[in-house]
Tab-separated table of C-alpha atoms and ligand atoms in Angstrom:
chain	number	residue	atom	x	y	z
A	1	MET	CA	0.329	-26.436	4.009
A	2	SER	CA	2.950	-24.361	6.160
A	3	SER	CA	4.703	-21.430	5.505
A	4	GLN	CA	8.797	-21.512	4.529
A	5	ILE	CA	10.855	-19.501	6.473
A	6	ILE	CA	14.418	-19.143	4.798
A	7	PRO	CA	16.532	-17.223	6.679
A	8	VAL	CA	18.495	-13.841	5.942
A	9	GLU	CA	21.801	-12.611	6.164
A	10	CYS	CA	23.336	-10.762	9.104
A	11	PHE	CA	21.737	-6.810	9.298
A	12	ASP	CA	21.802	-4.330	10.902
A	13	TYR	CA	18.214	-2.408	10.732
A	14	ILE	CA	18.990	1.152	11.248
A	15	VAL	CA	15.485	3.511	12.092
A	16	PHE	CA	15.512	6.960	11.965
A	17	GLY	CA	12.381	7.739	13.416
A	18	GLY	CA	13.146	5.005	15.858
A	19	ASN	CA	10.776	6.162	18.714
A	20	GLY	CA	7.347	7.091	15.867
A	21	ASP	CA	4.824	5.683	15.628
A	22	LEU	CA	5.391	3.902	12.264
A	23	ALA	CA	8.260	1.917	14.500
A	24	GLU	CA	5.492	1.012	17.236
A	25	ARG	CA	2.945	0.188	15.456
A	26	LYS	CA	4.281	-1.359	11.784
A	27	LEU	CA	7.847	-1.852	11.820
A	28	LEU	CA	8.996	-3.317	15.801
A	29	PRO	CA	6.314	-5.875	15.088
A	30	ALA	CA	6.832	-7.291	12.486
A	31	LEU	CA	9.805	-7.186	12.638
A	32	TYR	CA	9.557	-9.580	16.101
A	33	HIS	CA	7.150	-12.005	13.885
A	34	ARG	CA	10.497	-12.145	11.456
A	35	ASP	CA	12.033	-13.094	14.463
A	36	LEU	CA	9.731	-15.591	15.938
A	37	ASP	CA	9.528	-17.390	13.008
A	38	GLY	CA	12.816	-17.564	13.363
A	39	GLN	CA	13.961	-15.982	10.309
A	40	ILE	CA	16.640	-12.975	12.088
A	41	PRO	CA	19.799	-14.883	12.599
A	42	PRO	CA	21.601	-14.270	16.169
A	43	GLY	CA	23.681	-10.964	16.381
A	44	ALA	CA	21.159	-9.428	14.366
A	45	ARG	CA	20.589	-6.287	16.067
A	46	ILE	CA	17.592	-3.116	15.206
A	47	ILE	CA	19.145	0.362	16.556
A	48	GLY	CA	15.963	2.724	16.896
A	49	ALA	CA	17.874	6.881	15.935
A	50	SER	CA	16.109	9.784	16.843
A	51	ARG	CA	16.910	13.469	18.134
A	52	THR	CA	14.841	11.880	21.344
A	53	PRO	CA	17.375	11.227	24.197
A	54	PHE	CA	17.009	7.393	24.924
A	55	THR	CA	19.495	4.582	26.551
A	56	ASP	CA	19.498	1.750	24.608
A	57	GLU	CA	17.454	0.081	28.054
A	58	GLU	CA	14.713	2.726	27.693
A	59	TYR	CA	14.551	1.509	23.700
A	60	ARG	CA	13.937	-1.698	25.093
A	61	ALA	CA	11.352	-0.745	27.264
A	62	PHE	CA	9.801	1.602	24.613
A	63	GLY	CA	9.963	-1.611	22.101
A	64	ARG	CA	8.437	-4.129	24.430
A	65	GLU	CA	4.889	-1.555	24.387
A	66	ALA	CA	5.045	-1.553	20.831
A	67	LEU	CA	4.873	-5.335	20.998
A	68	ASN	CA	2.180	-5.149	23.999
A	69	SER	CA	0.112	-2.471	21.865
A	70	PHE	CA	0.865	-4.132	18.339
A	71	VAL	CA	1.456	-7.838	18.794
A	72	GLY	CA	-1.700	-10.099	19.312
A	73	GLU	CA	-1.103	-12.656	23.186
A	74	ALA	CA	-0.977	-15.449	21.791
A	75	HIS	CA	2.403	-14.297	19.376
A	76	ARG	CA	3.855	-13.683	22.636
A	77	THR	CA	5.880	-15.803	24.615
A	78	GLU	CA	8.796	-14.570	27.209
A	79	GLU	CA	11.488	-16.126	25.776
A	80	ALA	CA	10.664	-14.748	22.619
A	81	VAL	CA	10.143	-11.091	23.681
A	82	GLU	CA	13.429	-10.828	25.852
A	83	ARG	CA	15.201	-12.496	22.944
A	84	PHE	CA	13.651	-9.717	20.443
A	85	LEU	CA	13.945	-6.842	23.017
A	86	SER	CA	17.652	-7.662	22.934
A	87	ARG	CA	18.663	-6.972	19.744
A	88	LEU	CA	17.642	-3.554	20.164
A	89	TYR	CA	19.868	-0.271	20.357
A	90	TYR	CA	19.460	3.709	20.442
A	91	ARG	CA	21.621	6.372	19.069
A	92	GLN	CA	20.382	9.997	20.327
A	93	VAL	CA	21.504	11.373	16.008
A	94	ASP	CA	19.898	14.716	14.511
A	95	ALA	CA	19.731	14.962	10.998
A	96	ARG	CA	20.589	18.381	10.790
A	97	SER	CA	23.555	18.722	12.863
A	98	GLU	CA	26.932	17.135	14.188
A	99	THR	CA	25.035	15.049	17.062
A	100	GLY	CA	25.414	11.275	17.507
A	101	TRP	CA	27.028	9.911	14.536
A	102	ALA	CA	29.850	9.466	15.543
A	103	GLU	CA	28.719	6.988	18.048
A	104	LEU	CA	26.363	5.456	15.521
A	105	LYS	CA	29.081	4.771	13.652
A	106	SER	CA	31.416	3.515	16.643
A	107	LEU	CA	27.955	1.222	16.827
A	108	LEU	CA	27.561	-0.194	13.737
A	109	ASP	CA	31.493	-0.641	13.184
A	110	GLU	CA	31.624	-2.905	16.027
A	111	ALA	CA	30.014	-5.577	13.855
A	112	GLY	CA	32.213	-4.920	11.572
A	113	GLN	CA	31.949	-3.981	7.715
A	114	ASP	CA	30.477	-6.880	5.974
A	115	ARG	CA	27.028	-6.816	7.612
A	116	ILE	CA	24.409	-5.704	5.704
A	117	ARG	CA	23.271	-2.530	6.864
A	118	ALA	CA	19.782	-0.830	5.834
A	119	PHE	CA	18.814	3.027	6.785
A	120	TYR	CA	15.131	3.163	7.017
A	121	LEU	CA	13.971	6.649	6.714
A	122	ALA	CA	10.924	6.401	8.775
A	123	VAL	CA	11.170	10.002	9.120
A	124	SER	CA	9.211	13.465	7.522
A	125	PRO	CA	10.449	13.595	3.384
A	126	SER	CA	11.985	17.499	4.543
A	127	LEU	CA	14.720	15.590	6.548
A	128	PHE	CA	15.179	12.694	3.919
A	129	GLY	CA	18.410	14.426	2.015
A	130	ASP	CA	19.720	15.670	5.643
A	131	LEU	CA	19.781	12.110	6.318
A	132	ALA	CA	21.022	10.257	3.019
A	133	SER	CA	23.806	12.543	3.023
A	134	SER	CA	24.691	12.664	6.702
A	135	VAL	CA	24.810	8.581	6.394
A	136	LYS	CA	27.496	9.178	3.392
A	137	ARG	CA	29.394	12.284	5.506
A	138	HIS	CA	30.131	10.331	8.208
A	139	GLY	CA	31.171	6.830	6.650
A	140	LEU	CA	28.418	4.793	7.879
A	141	ALA	CA	27.813	3.438	3.914
A	142	HIS	CA	29.446	0.403	2.678
A	143	GLU	CA	28.947	-1.609	-0.105
A	144	LYS	CA	26.043	-3.820	1.751
A	145	THR	CA	24.196	-0.358	2.623
A	146	ARG	CA	20.703	-0.196	1.656
A	147	ILE	CA	18.128	3.137	2.179
A	148	VAL	CA	14.896	2.116	2.728
A	149	VAL	CA	12.560	5.066	2.360
A	150	GLU	CA	8.799	6.128	3.505
A	151	LYS	CA	5.803	7.613	1.276
A	152	PRO	CA	5.054	9.963	0.348
A	153	VAL	CA	7.905	11.139	-1.981
A	154	GLY	CA	6.962	14.061	-2.806
A	155	ARG	CA	3.978	16.245	-3.008
A	156	ASP	CA	4.267	16.798	-6.442
A	157	LEU	CA	6.228	16.129	-9.301
A	158	ALA	CA	8.528	18.504	-8.857
A	159	SER	CA	9.314	17.789	-5.399
A	160	ALA	CA	9.292	14.174	-5.780
A	161	LYS	CA	11.785	14.821	-8.356
A	162	ALA	CA	13.931	16.753	-6.318
A	163	LEU	CA	13.671	14.253	-3.607
A	164	ASN	CA	14.795	11.565	-5.728
A	165	ALA	CA	17.943	13.603	-6.833
A	166	LEU	CA	18.998	13.608	-3.478
A	167	ILE	CA	18.869	10.493	-2.666
A	168	GLY	CA	19.894	9.941	-5.643
A	169	GLU	CA	23.532	12.350	-5.316
A	170	HIS	CA	24.648	9.529	-2.199
A	171	PHE	CA	23.156	6.187	-3.118
A	172	ASP	CA	22.489	4.270	-6.059
A	173	GLU	CA	19.584	3.477	-6.999
A	174	SER	CA	20.035	-0.769	-6.692
A	175	GLN	CA	20.336	0.386	-2.957
A	176	VAL	CA	16.834	2.292	-2.880
A	177	PHE	CA	14.198	0.924	-1.632
A	178	ARG	CA	10.916	3.149	-1.840
A	179	ILE	CA	8.400	1.026	0.154
A	180	ASP	CA	4.559	1.233	-0.418
A	181	HIS	CA	3.510	-1.505	1.994
A	182	TYR	CA	0.487	-1.692	-0.247
A	183	LEU	CA	2.536	-4.072	-2.618
A	184	GLY	CA	3.199	-5.878	0.633
A	185	LYS	CA	-0.069	-7.838	0.937
A	186	GLU	CA	-0.933	-11.309	0.110
A	187	THR	CA	-3.729	-10.999	-2.405
A	188	VAL	CA	-1.433	-8.263	-4.264
A	189	GLN	CA	1.026	-10.675	-4.464
A	190	ASN	CA	-1.975	-13.639	-5.133
A	191	LEU	CA	-2.945	-11.024	-7.957
A	192	MET	CA	-0.053	-11.899	-9.271
A	193	ALA	CA	-0.460	-15.412	-9.533
A	194	LEU	CA	-3.484	-15.780	-10.058
A	195	ARG	CA	-2.780	-13.873	-13.055
A	196	PHE	CA	0.399	-15.762	-14.329
A	197	ALA	CA	0.572	-18.565	-13.151
A	198	ASN	CA	-2.523	-19.751	-13.962
A	199	MET	CA	-3.840	-20.518	-17.519
A	200	LEU	CA	-7.308	-19.585	-16.969
A	201	TYR	CA	-7.287	-15.797	-16.294
A	202	GLU	CA	-5.257	-13.914	-19.013
A	203	PRO	CA	-7.264	-15.282	-22.353
A	204	LEU	CA	-10.535	-13.055	-20.716
A	205	TRP	CA	-7.904	-10.335	-19.405
A	206	ASN	CA	-8.438	-7.600	-21.420
A	207	SER	CA	-11.477	-5.249	-23.351
A	208	ALA	CA	-12.810	-8.160	-24.781
A	209	TYR	CA	-14.030	-9.709	-22.345
A	210	VAL	CA	-13.511	-7.667	-18.770
A	211	ASP	CA	-16.584	-5.382	-18.654
A	212	HIS	CA	-14.727	-3.169	-15.593
A	213	VAL	CA	-12.425	-2.946	-12.602
A	214	GLN	CA	-13.314	-1.056	-9.754
A	215	ILE	CA	-10.723	-0.470	-6.642
A	216	THR	CA	-12.124	-0.006	-3.128
A	217	VAL	CA	-10.362	0.819	-0.694
A	218	ALA	CA	-12.323	1.764	2.490
A	219	GLU	CA	-11.302	2.998	5.870
A	220	SER	CA	-13.769	3.179	8.932
A	221	VAL	CA	-11.412	5.500	10.601
A	222	GLY	CA	-10.607	9.347	10.690
A	223	LEU	CA	-7.713	11.298	10.939
A	224	GLU	CA	-5.751	9.500	13.626
A	225	GLY	CA	-3.552	12.187	15.371
A	226	ARG	CA	-1.878	12.876	12.174
A	227	ALA	CA	-3.874	15.947	11.039
A	228	GLY	CA	-0.753	17.843	10.034
A	229	TYR	CA	0.271	15.759	8.057
A	230	TYR	CA	-3.028	14.392	6.066
A	231	ASP	CA	-4.557	18.157	6.036
A	232	LYS	CA	-1.431	18.765	3.821
A	233	ALA	CA	-1.831	15.734	1.730
A	234	GLY	CA	-5.090	14.692	1.181
A	235	ALA	CA	-6.960	11.443	0.028
A	236	LEU	CA	-5.389	11.316	-3.678
A	237	ARG	CA	-1.689	11.863	-2.635
A	238	ASP	CA	-2.328	9.680	0.533
A	239	MET	CA	-3.730	7.041	-1.264
A	240	VAL	CA	-4.438	7.007	-4.953
A	241	GLN	CA	-0.674	8.022	-5.822
A	242	ASN	CA	0.955	5.387	-4.354
A	243	HIS	CA	-1.295	2.097	-2.988
A	244	ILE	CA	-3.876	2.481	-5.569
A	245	LEU	CA	-1.978	3.660	-8.783
A	246	GLN	CA	-0.310	0.396	-7.997
A	247	LEU	CA	-2.797	-1.809	-7.675
A	248	VAL	CA	-4.140	-0.633	-11.224
A	249	CYS	CA	-0.857	-1.557	-12.730
A	250	LEU	CA	-0.588	-5.541	-11.214
A	251	VAL	CA	-4.439	-5.259	-12.151
A	252	ALA	CA	-3.146	-3.981	-15.544
A	253	LEU	CA	0.185	-4.850	-16.753
A	254	GLU	CA	1.577	-7.045	-19.513
A	255	PRO	CA	3.128	-10.580	-18.206
A	256	PRO	CA	6.497	-9.383	-17.508
A	257	SER	CA	9.295	-11.050	-18.593
A	258	ALA	CA	10.236	-12.519	-15.000
A	259	MET	CA	9.766	-12.083	-12.019
A	260	ASP	CA	12.265	-9.411	-11.490
A	261	ALA	CA	12.388	-6.570	-10.015
A	262	ASP	CA	13.048	-4.605	-13.892
A	263	ALA	CA	11.003	-6.395	-15.600
A	264	LEU	CA	7.982	-5.962	-13.481
A	265	ARG	CA	8.285	-2.527	-13.243
A	266	ASP	CA	9.123	-1.687	-16.256
A	267	GLU	CA	5.739	-2.907	-16.662
A	268	LYS	CA	3.637	-1.224	-14.459
A	269	LEU	CA	5.804	1.716	-15.344
A	270	LYS	CA	3.796	1.716	-19.017
A	271	ILE	CA	0.668	1.194	-17.745
A	272	LEU	CA	1.332	4.405	-15.477
A	273	ARG	CA	2.325	6.521	-18.967
A	274	SER	CA	-1.186	5.345	-20.608
A	275	LEU	CA	-3.343	6.336	-18.012
A	276	LYS	CA	-5.512	9.044	-19.728
A	277	ARG	CA	-5.055	12.335	-18.677
A	278	ILE	CA	-6.897	14.129	-16.735
A	279	ASP	CA	-6.763	18.004	-16.532
A	280	GLU	CA	-9.987	21.023	-16.234
A	281	SER	CA	-11.920	19.662	-19.443
A	282	ASN	CA	-12.833	16.363	-17.744
A	283	ILE	CA	-12.190	16.671	-14.009
A	284	GLU	CA	-16.216	17.391	-13.446
A	285	HIS	CA	-17.193	14.301	-15.204
A	286	LEU	CA	-14.240	12.113	-13.957
A	287	THR	CA	-13.002	12.511	-10.344
A	288	VAL	CA	-14.983	12.983	-7.106
A	289	ARG	CA	-13.272	15.277	-3.549
A	290	GLY	CA	-15.809	14.122	-0.088
A	291	GLN	CA	-14.640	15.411	2.954
A	292	TYR	CA	-16.569	13.588	6.194
A	293	LYS	CA	-18.714	15.013	8.492
A	294	ALA	CA	-20.169	14.132	11.817
A	295	GLY	CA	-22.037	10.752	11.715
A	296	ALA	CA	-21.368	6.979	13.143
A	297	SER	CA	-18.680	5.198	13.027
A	298	ASN	CA	-17.530	1.828	14.400
A	299	GLY	CA	-20.323	1.810	16.841
A	300	GLY	CA	-20.431	5.480	17.938
A	301	ALA	CA	-20.975	9.003	17.024
A	302	VAL	CA	-17.882	10.381	15.780
A	303	LYS	CA	-17.146	14.180	14.567
A	304	GLY	CA	-16.702	15.697	11.691
A	305	TYR	CA	-13.116	16.330	9.668
A	306	LEU	CA	-12.897	20.379	10.144
A	307	GLU	CA	-13.956	19.443	14.247
A	308	ASP	CA	-10.880	16.414	13.904
A	309	LEU	CA	-8.598	18.663	12.358
A	310	GLY	CA	-9.973	22.126	14.888
A	311	GLU	CA	-10.216	24.392	11.679
A	312	PRO	CA	-13.380	26.206	10.380
A	313	THR	CA	-12.522	25.739	7.030
A	314	SER	CA	-10.115	23.277	5.285
A	315	ASP	CA	-10.287	22.362	1.247
A	316	THR	CA	-8.699	19.023	1.547
A	317	GLU	CA	-10.848	15.817	0.322
A	318	THR	CA	-10.707	12.627	2.915
A	319	PHE	CA	-12.280	10.773	-0.034
A	320	VAL	CA	-11.911	10.723	-3.868
A	321	ALA	CA	-13.738	8.817	-6.747
A	322	ILE	CA	-12.540	8.135	-9.890
A	323	LYS	CA	-12.715	6.940	-13.198
A	324	ALA	CA	-9.472	5.920	-15.019
A	325	GLU	CA	-9.047	4.726	-18.196
A	326	ILE	CA	-5.751	3.346	-20.072
A	327	ASN	CA	-5.155	4.346	-23.546
A	328	ASN	CA	-3.635	0.782	-24.426
A	329	TRP	CA	-4.296	-2.337	-27.365
A	330	ARG	CA	-5.356	-4.553	-23.718
A	331	TRP	CA	-7.587	-1.925	-22.196
A	332	ALA	CA	-8.908	0.666	-24.579
A	333	GLY	CA	-12.491	1.593	-23.383
A	334	VAL	CA	-12.292	-0.180	-20.415
A	335	PRO	CA	-13.214	1.728	-16.914
A	336	PHE	CA	-11.087	1.375	-13.718
A	337	TYR	CA	-13.478	2.608	-10.805
A	338	ILE	CA	-11.277	3.299	-7.960
A	339	ARG	CA	-12.476	5.395	-4.862
A	340	THR	CA	-10.762	5.798	-1.666
A	341	GLY	CA	-11.517	7.662	1.643
A	342	LYS	CA	-12.069	7.942	5.631
A	343	ARG	CA	-14.254	7.039	7.862
A	344	LEU	CA	-16.218	5.516	5.650
A	345	SER	CA	-19.041	2.733	6.075
A	346	GLU	CA	-16.459	0.255	7.492
A	347	ARG	CA	-12.673	-1.039	6.568
A	348	MET	CA	-12.508	-2.897	3.654
A	349	SER	CA	-10.239	-2.913	0.300
A	350	GLU	CA	-11.140	-5.190	-2.719
A	351	ILE	CA	-10.445	-5.473	-5.857
A	352	VAL	CA	-13.556	-6.400	-8.668
A	353	VAL	CA	-13.074	-7.362	-11.640
A	354	THR	CA	-16.166	-7.593	-13.614
A	355	PHE	CA	-16.161	-9.731	-17.194
A	356	ARG	CA	-18.675	-8.799	-20.247
A	357	PRO	CA	-22.368	-9.745	-19.664
A	358	ILE	CA	-22.771	-13.091	-21.995
A	359	PRO	CA	-23.914	-12.894	-25.695
A	360	HIS	CA	-26.967	-14.660	-25.868
A	361	SER	CA	-29.088	-16.104	-23.195
A	362	ILE	CA	-30.322	-19.602	-24.053
A	363	PHE	CA	-32.344	-19.610	-20.728
A	364	ASP	CA	-36.174	-18.384	-20.116
A	365	ASN	CA	-37.527	-15.718	-17.593
A	366	ALA	CA	-37.828	-18.465	-15.192
A	367	ALA	CA	-34.382	-19.218	-14.723
A	368	GLY	CA	-33.854	-16.083	-13.024
A	369	HIS	CA	-30.989	-13.724	-14.715
A	370	VAL	CA	-27.806	-14.632	-15.801
A	371	GLN	CA	-25.728	-11.647	-14.157
A	372	GLN	CA	-22.136	-10.982	-14.755
A	373	ASN	CA	-19.015	-13.181	-13.595
A	374	GLN	CA	-17.249	-11.325	-10.780
A	375	LEU	CA	-13.737	-12.086	-9.673
A	376	VAL	CA	-13.350	-10.058	-6.126
A	377	MET	CA	-9.882	-10.040	-4.620
A	378	ARG	CA	-9.679	-9.437	-0.787
A	379	LEU	CA	-7.090	-7.226	0.185
A	380	GLN	CA	-8.588	-6.610	3.612
A	381	PRO	CA	-10.148	-7.749	5.929
A	382	ASP	CA	-11.058	-11.524	5.453
A	383	GLU	CA	-8.230	-11.407	2.289
A	384	GLY	CA	-9.482	-13.755	-0.293
A	385	VAL	CA	-10.066	-14.181	-3.328
A	386	LYS	CA	-14.245	-15.388	-4.446
A	387	GLN	CA	-14.800	-16.394	-8.094
A	388	TRP	CA	-18.498	-15.283	-8.805
A	389	LEU	CA	-20.043	-17.709	-11.420
A	390	MET	CA	-23.557	-18.799	-12.346
A	391	ILE	CA	-24.627	-22.340	-11.698
A	392	LYS	CA	-27.652	-24.244	-11.219
A	393	ASP	CA	-29.502	-24.206	-8.018
A	394	PRO	CA	-29.428	-28.003	-6.616
A	395	GLY	CA	-32.193	-30.259	-6.198
A	396	PRO	CA	-35.340	-30.468	-8.328
A	397	GLY	CA	-37.827	-27.483	-9.368
A	398	GLY	CA	-36.457	-26.789	-12.929
A	399	MET	CA	-33.247	-24.505	-14.304
A	400	ARG	CA	-33.184	-21.955	-11.726
A	401	LEU	CA	-29.435	-19.756	-12.065
A	402	ARG	CA	-27.793	-18.968	-9.669
A	403	HIS	CA	-24.725	-16.670	-8.156
A	404	VAL	CA	-22.445	-18.188	-6.205
A	405	PRO	CA	-18.845	-17.496	-5.236
A	406	LEU	CA	-16.437	-19.981	-5.653
A	407	ASP	CA	-14.192	-19.114	-1.928
A	408	MET	CA	-10.407	-18.835	-1.246
A	409	SER	CA	-10.702	-17.571	1.912
A	410	PHE	CA	-6.661	-17.189	2.699
A	411	ALA	CA	-6.838	-18.283	6.364
A	412	GLU	CA	-9.083	-20.694	6.304
A	413	SER	CA	-7.405	-22.383	3.225
A	414	PHE	CA	-3.880	-22.123	4.153
A	415	HIS	CA	-3.935	-22.909	8.387
A	416	VAL	CA	-1.271	-19.733	7.981
A	417	ARG	CA	-1.280	-16.382	10.251
A	418	ASN	CA	-1.771	-13.814	7.491
A	419	PRO	CA	1.687	-11.616	7.630
A	420	ASP	CA	1.255	-7.740	8.006
A	421	ALA	CA	2.967	-6.796	4.666
A	422	TYR	CA	5.677	-4.794	6.235
A	423	GLU	CA	7.089	-7.995	7.520
A	424	ARG	CA	7.894	-9.364	3.839
A	425	LEU	CA	8.946	-6.076	2.734
A	426	LEU	CA	11.209	-5.933	5.458
A	427	MET	CA	13.052	-9.082	4.918
A	428	ASP	CA	12.796	-8.020	0.752
A	429	VAL	CA	15.034	-5.029	1.212
A	430	ILE	CA	17.584	-7.077	3.406
A	431	ARG	CA	17.478	-9.699	0.874
A	432	GLY	CA	18.221	-6.882	-2.021
A	433	ASN	CA	15.572	-7.839	-3.951
A	434	GLN	CA	13.660	-4.478	-5.218
A	435	THR	CA	10.619	-6.195	-7.336
A	436	LEU	CA	7.496	-5.048	-4.558
A	437	PHE	CA	9.672	-1.436	-4.595
A	438	MET	CA	8.775	1.430	-5.964
A	439	ARG	CA	11.554	2.310	-8.941
A	440	ARG	CA	12.103	5.725	-9.311
A	441	ASP	CA	10.527	6.694	-13.224
A	442	GLU	CA	7.379	4.882	-11.171
A	443	VAL	CA	6.906	7.379	-8.935
A	444	GLU	CA	7.630	10.044	-10.761
A	445	ALA	CA	5.180	8.882	-13.648
A	446	ALA	CA	2.712	8.041	-11.157
A	447	TRP	CA	3.131	12.105	-10.160
A	448	GLU	CA	2.782	13.162	-13.996
A	449	TRP	CA	-0.909	11.375	-13.642
A	450	VAL	CA	-1.532	12.829	-10.169
A	451	ASP	CA	-0.417	16.585	-11.084
A	452	PRO	CA	-2.692	17.484	-13.182
A	453	ILE	CA	-5.617	16.427	-11.389
A	454	LEU	CA	-4.423	18.574	-8.366
A	455	LYS	CA	-4.362	21.877	-10.830
A	456	ALA	CA	-7.656	21.220	-12.545
A	457	TRP	CA	-9.236	20.509	-9.052
A	458	ASP	CA	-7.581	23.991	-8.295
A	459	ALA	CA	-8.433	25.766	-11.230
A	460	ARG	CA	-11.615	24.647	-11.487
A	461	ALA	CA	-12.908	25.466	-7.498
A	462	VAL	CA	-13.650	21.750	-7.352
A	463	ARG	CA	-14.514	21.931	-2.878
A	464	PRO	CA	-14.816	18.188	-1.299
A	465	GLN	CA	-18.517	17.332	-0.978
A	466	GLY	CA	-19.408	16.874	2.354
A	467	TYR	CA	-20.706	12.941	3.658
A	468	THR	CA	-21.966	11.898	6.048
A	469	SER	CA	-19.072	9.972	8.409
A	470	GLY	CA	-20.025	6.099	8.395
A	471	THR	CA	-21.474	6.234	4.892
A	472	TRP	CA	-19.732	5.341	1.307
A	473	GLY	CA	-19.439	8.804	0.786
A	474	PRO	CA	-20.947	11.503	-1.250
A	475	SER	CA	-23.500	10.863	-3.968
A	476	SER	CA	-21.947	11.975	-6.515
A	477	SER	CA	-19.498	9.271	-6.641
A	478	ILE	CA	-22.454	6.545	-6.411
A	479	ALA	CA	-23.583	8.885	-9.702
A	480	LEU	CA	-19.868	8.768	-10.936
A	481	ILE	CA	-20.574	5.099	-11.451
A	482	GLU	CA	-24.305	4.617	-11.738
A	483	ARG	CA	-24.388	6.769	-15.048
A	484	ASP	CA	-22.083	4.501	-16.619
A	485	GLY	CA	-25.089	2.062	-15.843
A	486	ARG	CA	-22.615	0.311	-13.699
A	487	THR	CA	-22.769	-0.067	-9.604
A	488	TRP	CA	-20.272	-0.352	-6.863
A	489	HIS	CA	-19.866	-3.950	-5.642
A	490	GLU	CA	-21.274	-4.223	-2.807
A	491	PRO	CA	-18.964	-6.373	-0.088
A	492	ASP	CA	-20.710	-9.135	1.262
B	1	BG6	C1	-1.232	4.893	4.516
B	1	BG6	C2	-1.454	5.891	4.343
B	1	BG6	O1	0.001	4.681	3.365
B	1	BG6	O2	-1.569	3.812	4.420
B	1	BG6	C3	-2.801	6.147	5.992
B	1	BG6	O3	-0.880	7.298	4.807
B	1	BG6	C4	-3.590	4.951	5.552
B	1	BG6	O4	-3.564	7.250	5.382
B	1	BG6	C5	-3.340	3.435	5.367
B	1	BG6	O5	-4.382	4.818	6.717
B	1	BG6	C6	-3.763	2.155	5.300
B	1	BG6	O6	-3.467	1.293	5.148
B	1	BG6	P1	-3.672	-0.229	5.637
B	1	BG6	O7	-2.732	-1.126	5.451
B	1	BG6	O8	-4.555	-0.156	6.877
B	1	BG6	O9	-4.752	-0.158	4.564
């Protein structure tokens, strides 16, 4: 099995925040890989822009460093690196003044009016409005223009609406690509294939057969130099409002009428709108907030959150667990337990669908306990899917039952490099395919569910509980699921 490369139309990617962290770690390496695979046509350019004064040559040096740090050595050949660097340009542009816009325009105009222009806003959301309006005002936008917006889109419903309105003043919704990189992950897309390209699962995919769903997005890293942003956000805004709710939607949605952007997003929206409201009346029962303390992680001693932050106090949560429910016919009574946190025991993200116990066992006790079937979709690391089944232990010795996985480890089974989520999404922008991007109403519906949780934490003064770095979070998150007679899935 080999991957297929379909070249895209010629483009200019204009990256505002072109010398920032995201460009360095993700965007330039992802575009390099697409170039290496031959997907990027000759003449396509990547134009970094920010307030920092850089020449094209200095930006190419920045690009070289980014590739050295974030592209594996096995994938770097001199020829490919040089070809990619020759695509890089830079213009010093200030979002809030006239500086640099004419220079950027003349660089873009050199390529004519027919080439796709994708403006990537890898900057603070406070600049989204200024940038969108400047792009328009300075005549940089044309019919084939797209605008890509990084999360977070807002910090609550009101600010998200305001941001969406600002962008909407200048661009049509069909031109706006709100990125959630979790939607570009291979396993997440494979979830769609498993559900809708197989007959096996769909008849069982409901409250009659599914006992509960767990979604864990665990990180071993801490603040990673993002204290300024993170302390104002916290885990609920940073991970749940976007990545985790998107995963909930893809597990729970009804089959869309087609794999097209609006059909899929219409179904996701229905799930977001069916989420049972969490507010002051049930907040203590359904949510857990945590904050990491000093401990051990990645094989060494690590500091606690407050020390990382350099502040004596902060009520920001670095961990959150929630028992969510979906009030619709398919999922009534099936809990979706979600948890995410920093400085946890390991980096591990997975979706686990646990099916109901068999109604009656015909085997005697000596055969062993009949465990519930589980479908485990591993997002990272070691992407793959395992379907856990009961089988007979081979050989003589009577009927002995064992719980074993049917294992589909993507990298091993298909012998392909697992592409970073951004690779797929950056090319989808050029193709104009919005299927894996969040629509305006979706982002707002997600905030409609998150806002009352934030308000209830505040009103009830729910403070984060400390947990030791290198563990699986506060003990109350274990209680959250064990109260229901269930337990968090232990990664194998
Ligand atoms: C980002 C969050 O969106 O996702 C980060 O802002 C988090 O805090 C990151 O670390 C996790 O992404 P991944 O792909 O490493 O799971």
